[in-house]
């Protein structure tokens, strides 16, 4: 299948979750493949300074809080916990190193050439990577995203006072007072890490609720839980400026609509207001490409761009900026390039917030389902089941949250599932699979679930769609 008029059949730009998966899958399909990456290690933001290191620190801080925060004592276990932050960071780095080396091994195993350096187009089939020029029949842009800057608040990770998500994963001290700007997934996860380790945490969110894009009831319940855990929430507020003097950051905060200006002093500030696609320096114009008003590269359903032979996936293309979305697109785009049929169902992509408890959802929110039905609330049926009534959660003394199933009132087909509980990130996979197969709430309700498990709450929420849960 190799086309000898080019150096490679496929060149993938970017080795994050989308890029490295696309490269491996293309190689598996018999295509001569290279992958360009400007970092010194593979895995992109997710593996190096995102999903993986944050989960390592979340886990470490959870263990500490269980020992120090009272859950051990609930069970009669006496412990006086202390922690070594440097050791935590060392273990986090070790986990990242293991996984980046794992991708290097997979590249070698599948004969993917790793081209080290920043890539920029020369034309639609030619890319300069560092000092080397490479040609390819098909090129996949998988350059990911980076932190969105906030005007008036200058991030400087090296100084460690005003940081972005990368800097917040590498602080050498526990903040006395951490102000998180942005009440989305990244801000809440990293804020919860430092809160557990002893920081006072204040979250400033522009909107009137946390977690934009999630189901309304989930957003409200999450705010209650975070407040109960000790986070201070300033909803409906915006940060308009910041100044650093010594070890103190002074923020200027006012209401989102303007007015009521106040000053907040903090030891550290985390800017987490979102991410934007990485296209700077790619020289897209030389390939005949441009970006849309969101800075994304427009694609067709098969991930092809407006230029033949150039494809785009992951954060740089439209859709949710999630590693698993990029991975699935990586497999699909490689299959499309190879002449097979690669498909991603963008209506069934789960999202997870890895706080304690976890928060997860897939499909439509209740608000979106009603809106899609033309505003007819009766067109949508909802079943909810509280973790307080789940036997395993009750036995574990871990009862925060609920499971919510949203179904079409006429067909009973599941339109969305939302949940808050300690295993939500794992449990949402069942919901995604059920929806992928077009399941009804009745299908889930009459599927036997092991007892006692947290997953029974999903079954009971499905039963509640028809108004017949057993344990409530």
Coordinates of C-alpha atoms in Angstrom, one line a residue, residues 194-446:
X194 CA -4.6 21.3 47.3
X195 CA -7.7 21.7 49.6
X196 CA -7.2 18.1 50.8
X197 CA -3.5 18.8 51.5
X198 CA -4.4 21.8 53.7
X199 CA -5.0 24.9 51.5
X200 CA -7.8 27.3 51.8
X201 CA -9.5 27.2 48.4
X202 CA -11.7 29.9 46.8
X203 CA -13.2 29.2 43.4
X204 CA -14.2 32.3 41.3
X205 CA -16.6 31.3 38.5
X206 CA -18.1 33.7 35.9
X207 CA -21.4 31.8 35.6
X208 CA -24.0 31.3 38.4
X209 CA -23.1 27.6 38.7
X210 CA -20.0 25.4 38.5
X211 CA -19.3 22.9 35.7
X212 CA -20.6 24.6 32.5
X213 CA -22.2 22.1 30.1
X214 CA -23.2 19.6 32.7
X215 CA -26.7 18.7 33.8
X216 CA -28.4 21.4 35.9
X217 CA -29.1 19.2 38.9
X218 CA -25.6 17.8 38.9
X219 CA -24.2 21.4 38.9
X220 CA -26.3 22.4 41.9
X221 CA -25.5 19.2 43.9
X222 CA -21.8 19.5 43.1
X223 CA -21.7 23.1 44.5
X224 CA -23.4 21.8 47.7
X225 CA -20.8 19.1 48.1
X226 CA -17.8 21.3 47.4
X227 CA -19.1 23.8 49.9
X228 CA -19.6 21.1 52.5
X229 CA -16.0 20.0 51.9
X230 CA -14.8 23.5 52.7
X231 CA -14.3 25.2 49.3
X232 CA -15.4 28.8 49.1
X233 CA -17.4 29.5 45.9
X234 CA -17.8 32.9 44.4
X235 CA -20.3 32.2 41.6
X236 CA -21.3 35.0 39.2
X237 CA -18.0 36.8 39.6
X238 CA -15.0 37.6 37.4
X239 CA -11.3 38.5 38.0
X240 CA -10.3 41.6 36.2
X241 CA -6.7 42.1 37.4
X242 CA -3.9 40.6 39.5
X243 CA -0.7 41.9 41.1
X244 CA 2.1 40.0 42.8
X245 CA 4.1 41.4 45.7
X246 CA 6.5 39.0 47.4
X247 CA 4.5 35.9 48.4
X248 CA 1.1 37.6 48.0
X249 CA -1.2 37.9 45.0
X250 CA -3.9 40.5 45.1
X251 CA -6.8 39.9 42.8
X252 CA -9.4 42.4 41.7
X253 CA -12.8 40.7 41.6
X254 CA -16.2 42.0 40.6
X255 CA -19.7 40.6 39.7
X256 CA -19.9 39.2 36.2
X257 CA -22.3 41.9 35.2
X258 CA -19.8 44.5 36.6
X259 CA -19.7 46.4 39.8
X260 CA -19.1 45.5 43.5
X261 CA -15.4 45.5 43.0
X262 CA -13.4 43.9 45.8
X263 CA -9.8 42.8 46.5
X264 CA -8.8 39.2 47.4
X265 CA -5.4 38.3 48.8
X266 CA -4.0 34.9 48.1
X267 CA -0.7 33.0 48.3
X268 CA -1.3 31.3 44.9
X269 CA -3.7 31.7 42.0
X270 CA -4.7 29.0 39.4
X271 CA -6.0 30.2 36.1
X272 CA -8.3 27.5 34.7
X273 CA -10.8 29.2 32.4
X274 CA -10.5 26.8 29.5
X275 CA -8.3 25.7 26.6
X276 CA -7.8 26.8 23.0
X277 CA -6.6 24.8 19.9
X278 CA -2.9 24.8 19.1
X279 CA -2.4 26.0 15.6
X280 CA 0.2 28.8 16.1
X281 CA 3.4 28.0 14.1
X282 CA 1.8 25.3 12.0
X283 CA 1.8 27.6 8.9
X284 CA -1.7 26.3 8.0
X285 CA -2.0 28.9 5.3
X286 CA 0.9 27.2 3.3
X287 CA -1.2 24.1 3.2
X288 CA -4.4 26.0 2.2
X289 CA -6.1 25.7 5.5
X290 CA -7.6 28.3 7.9
X291 CA -9.3 28.1 11.3
X292 CA -12.9 29.0 12.3
X293 CA -13.9 31.7 14.7
X294 CA -13.0 29.4 17.7
X295 CA -9.6 28.7 16.3
X296 CA -10.4 25.2 15.3
X297 CA -9.8 23.4 12.0
X298 CA -13.1 22.6 10.4
X299 CA -13.6 18.9 9.5
X300 CA -16.2 16.7 7.7
X301 CA -17.7 13.7 9.5
X302 CA -14.7 11.5 8.4
X303 CA -12.2 14.0 9.9
X304 CA -11.1 15.3 6.5
X305 CA -10.4 19.0 6.2
X306 CA -11.0 21.3 3.2
X307 CA -7.7 20.2 1.7
X308 CA -7.4 16.7 0.2
X309 CA -5.1 14.5 2.2
X310 CA -5.1 16.6 5.4
X311 CA -7.1 15.5 8.3
X312 CA -7.7 16.9 11.9
X313 CA -8.7 15.2 15.2
X314 CA -8.8 15.9 18.9
X315 CA -8.8 19.3 20.6
X316 CA -7.7 21.1 17.4
X317 CA -11.0 20.0 15.7
X318 CA -14.6 20.8 16.9
X319 CA -16.1 18.9 19.8
X320 CA -15.4 18.4 23.5
X321 CA -11.7 18.7 24.4
X322 CA -11.4 15.2 26.0
X323 CA -8.5 12.7 25.7
X324 CA -10.8 9.7 25.0
X325 CA -12.7 11.6 22.2
X326 CA -9.3 12.3 20.6
X327 CA -8.2 8.6 21.0
X328 CA -11.4 7.3 19.3
X329 CA -10.9 9.9 16.5
X330 CA -7.3 8.7 16.2
X331 CA -8.4 5.2 15.5
X332 CA -11.2 6.3 13.1
X333 CA -9.1 8.7 11.0
X334 CA -6.4 6.0 10.5
X335 CA -9.0 3.6 9.4
X336 CA -10.5 6.2 7.0
X337 CA -7.1 6.9 5.5
X338 CA -6.5 3.2 5.0
X339 CA -9.8 2.9 3.1
X340 CA -11.8 1.4 5.9
X341 CA -14.8 2.9 7.7
X342 CA -13.8 4.8 10.9
X343 CA -16.7 6.3 12.8
X344 CA -17.0 8.1 16.2
X345 CA -20.5 8.6 17.7
X346 CA -20.1 12.1 19.0
X347 CA -23.5 11.9 20.8
X348 CA -22.1 9.3 23.2
X349 CA -18.9 10.7 24.6
X350 CA -18.7 10.5 28.4
X351 CA -17.2 13.2 30.5
X352 CA -15.8 12.8 34.1
X353 CA -14.7 15.1 36.9
X354 CA -12.3 13.2 39.1
X355 CA -13.1 14.9 42.3
X356 CA -14.4 13.1 45.4
X357 CA -17.0 12.1 44.8
X358 CA -16.6 11.8 41.0
X359 CA -19.0 13.5 38.7
X360 CA -19.9 12.0 35.3
X361 CA -22.3 12.2 32.4
X362 CA -23.0 11.0 28.9
X363 CA -25.5 12.2 26.3
X364 CA -28.0 15.0 26.8
X365 CA -28.6 17.0 29.9
X366 CA -32.2 17.2 31.0
X367 CA -32.2 20.9 29.8
X368 CA -30.9 19.9 26.4
X369 CA -33.4 17.0 26.1
X370 CA -36.3 19.3 26.8
X371 CA -34.9 21.9 24.4
X372 CA -34.6 19.3 21.6
X373 CA -38.2 18.3 22.2
X374 CA -39.2 21.9 21.4
X375 CA -39.5 22.9 25.1
X376 CA -42.0 20.1 25.9
X377 CA -41.1 18.9 29.4
X378 CA -43.5 16.0 29.1
X379 CA -41.6 14.6 26.1
X380 CA -38.8 13.7 28.5
X381 CA -39.0 11.2 31.5
X382 CA -36.4 11.3 34.3
X383 CA -35.5 8.8 36.9
X384 CA -33.3 9.6 39.9
X385 CA -31.9 7.5 42.6
X386 CA -29.9 8.8 45.6
X387 CA -26.7 7.1 46.7
X388 CA -28.1 7.5 50.3
X389 CA -30.5 4.6 49.4
X390 CA -27.8 2.4 47.8
X391 CA -26.7 -0.4 50.1
X392 CA -23.0 -0.5 49.2
X393 CA -22.6 3.3 49.5
X394 CA -24.4 3.2 52.8
X395 CA -22.2 0.3 54.0
X396 CA -19.1 2.3 53.0
X397 CA -20.4 5.4 54.7
X398 CA -20.0 7.2 51.3
X399 CA -23.5 8.4 50.4
X400 CA -23.0 11.7 48.6
X401 CA -24.7 12.0 45.2
X402 CA -27.2 10.3 42.9
X403 CA -27.7 8.7 39.5
X404 CA -30.1 10.3 37.0
X405 CA -31.4 8.7 33.8
X406 CA -33.1 10.8 31.1
X407 CA -35.3 9.0 28.6
X408 CA -37.6 9.8 25.7
X409 CA -41.1 9.6 27.1
X410 CA -42.5 8.0 24.0
X411 CA -39.8 5.5 23.0
X412 CA -38.1 5.1 26.4
X413 CA -34.7 5.3 24.7
X414 CA -32.1 6.7 27.0
X415 CA -31.0 10.2 26.0
X416 CA -28.5 10.9 28.8
X417 CA -27.2 9.7 32.1
X418 CA -25.7 11.8 34.9
X419 CA -24.2 10.8 38.2
X420 CA -22.3 11.9 41.3
X421 CA -20.7 9.2 43.4
X422 CA -17.4 7.8 44.3
X423 CA -17.3 5.4 41.3
X424 CA -19.1 7.6 38.7
X425 CA -16.1 7.7 36.3
X426 CA -16.2 3.9 36.0
X427 CA -19.9 3.5 36.2
X428 CA -20.5 5.9 33.3
X429 CA -19.0 3.4 30.9
X430 CA -22.1 1.1 31.3
X431 CA -24.3 4.1 30.5
X432 CA -22.2 4.9 27.4
X433 CA -22.3 1.3 26.2
X434 CA -26.1 1.1 26.8
X435 CA -26.7 4.3 24.8
X436 CA -24.4 3.1 22.0
X437 CA -26.7 0.1 21.6
X438 CA -29.8 2.2 21.7
X439 CA -30.9 0.9 25.1
X440 CA -34.2 1.9 26.7
X441 CA -34.5 2.6 30.4
X442 CA -36.4 -0.6 30.7
X443 CA -33.4 -2.5 29.2
X444 CA -31.2 -1.2 32.0
X445 CA -33.9 -1.7 34.7
X446 CA -34.3 -5.4 33.8

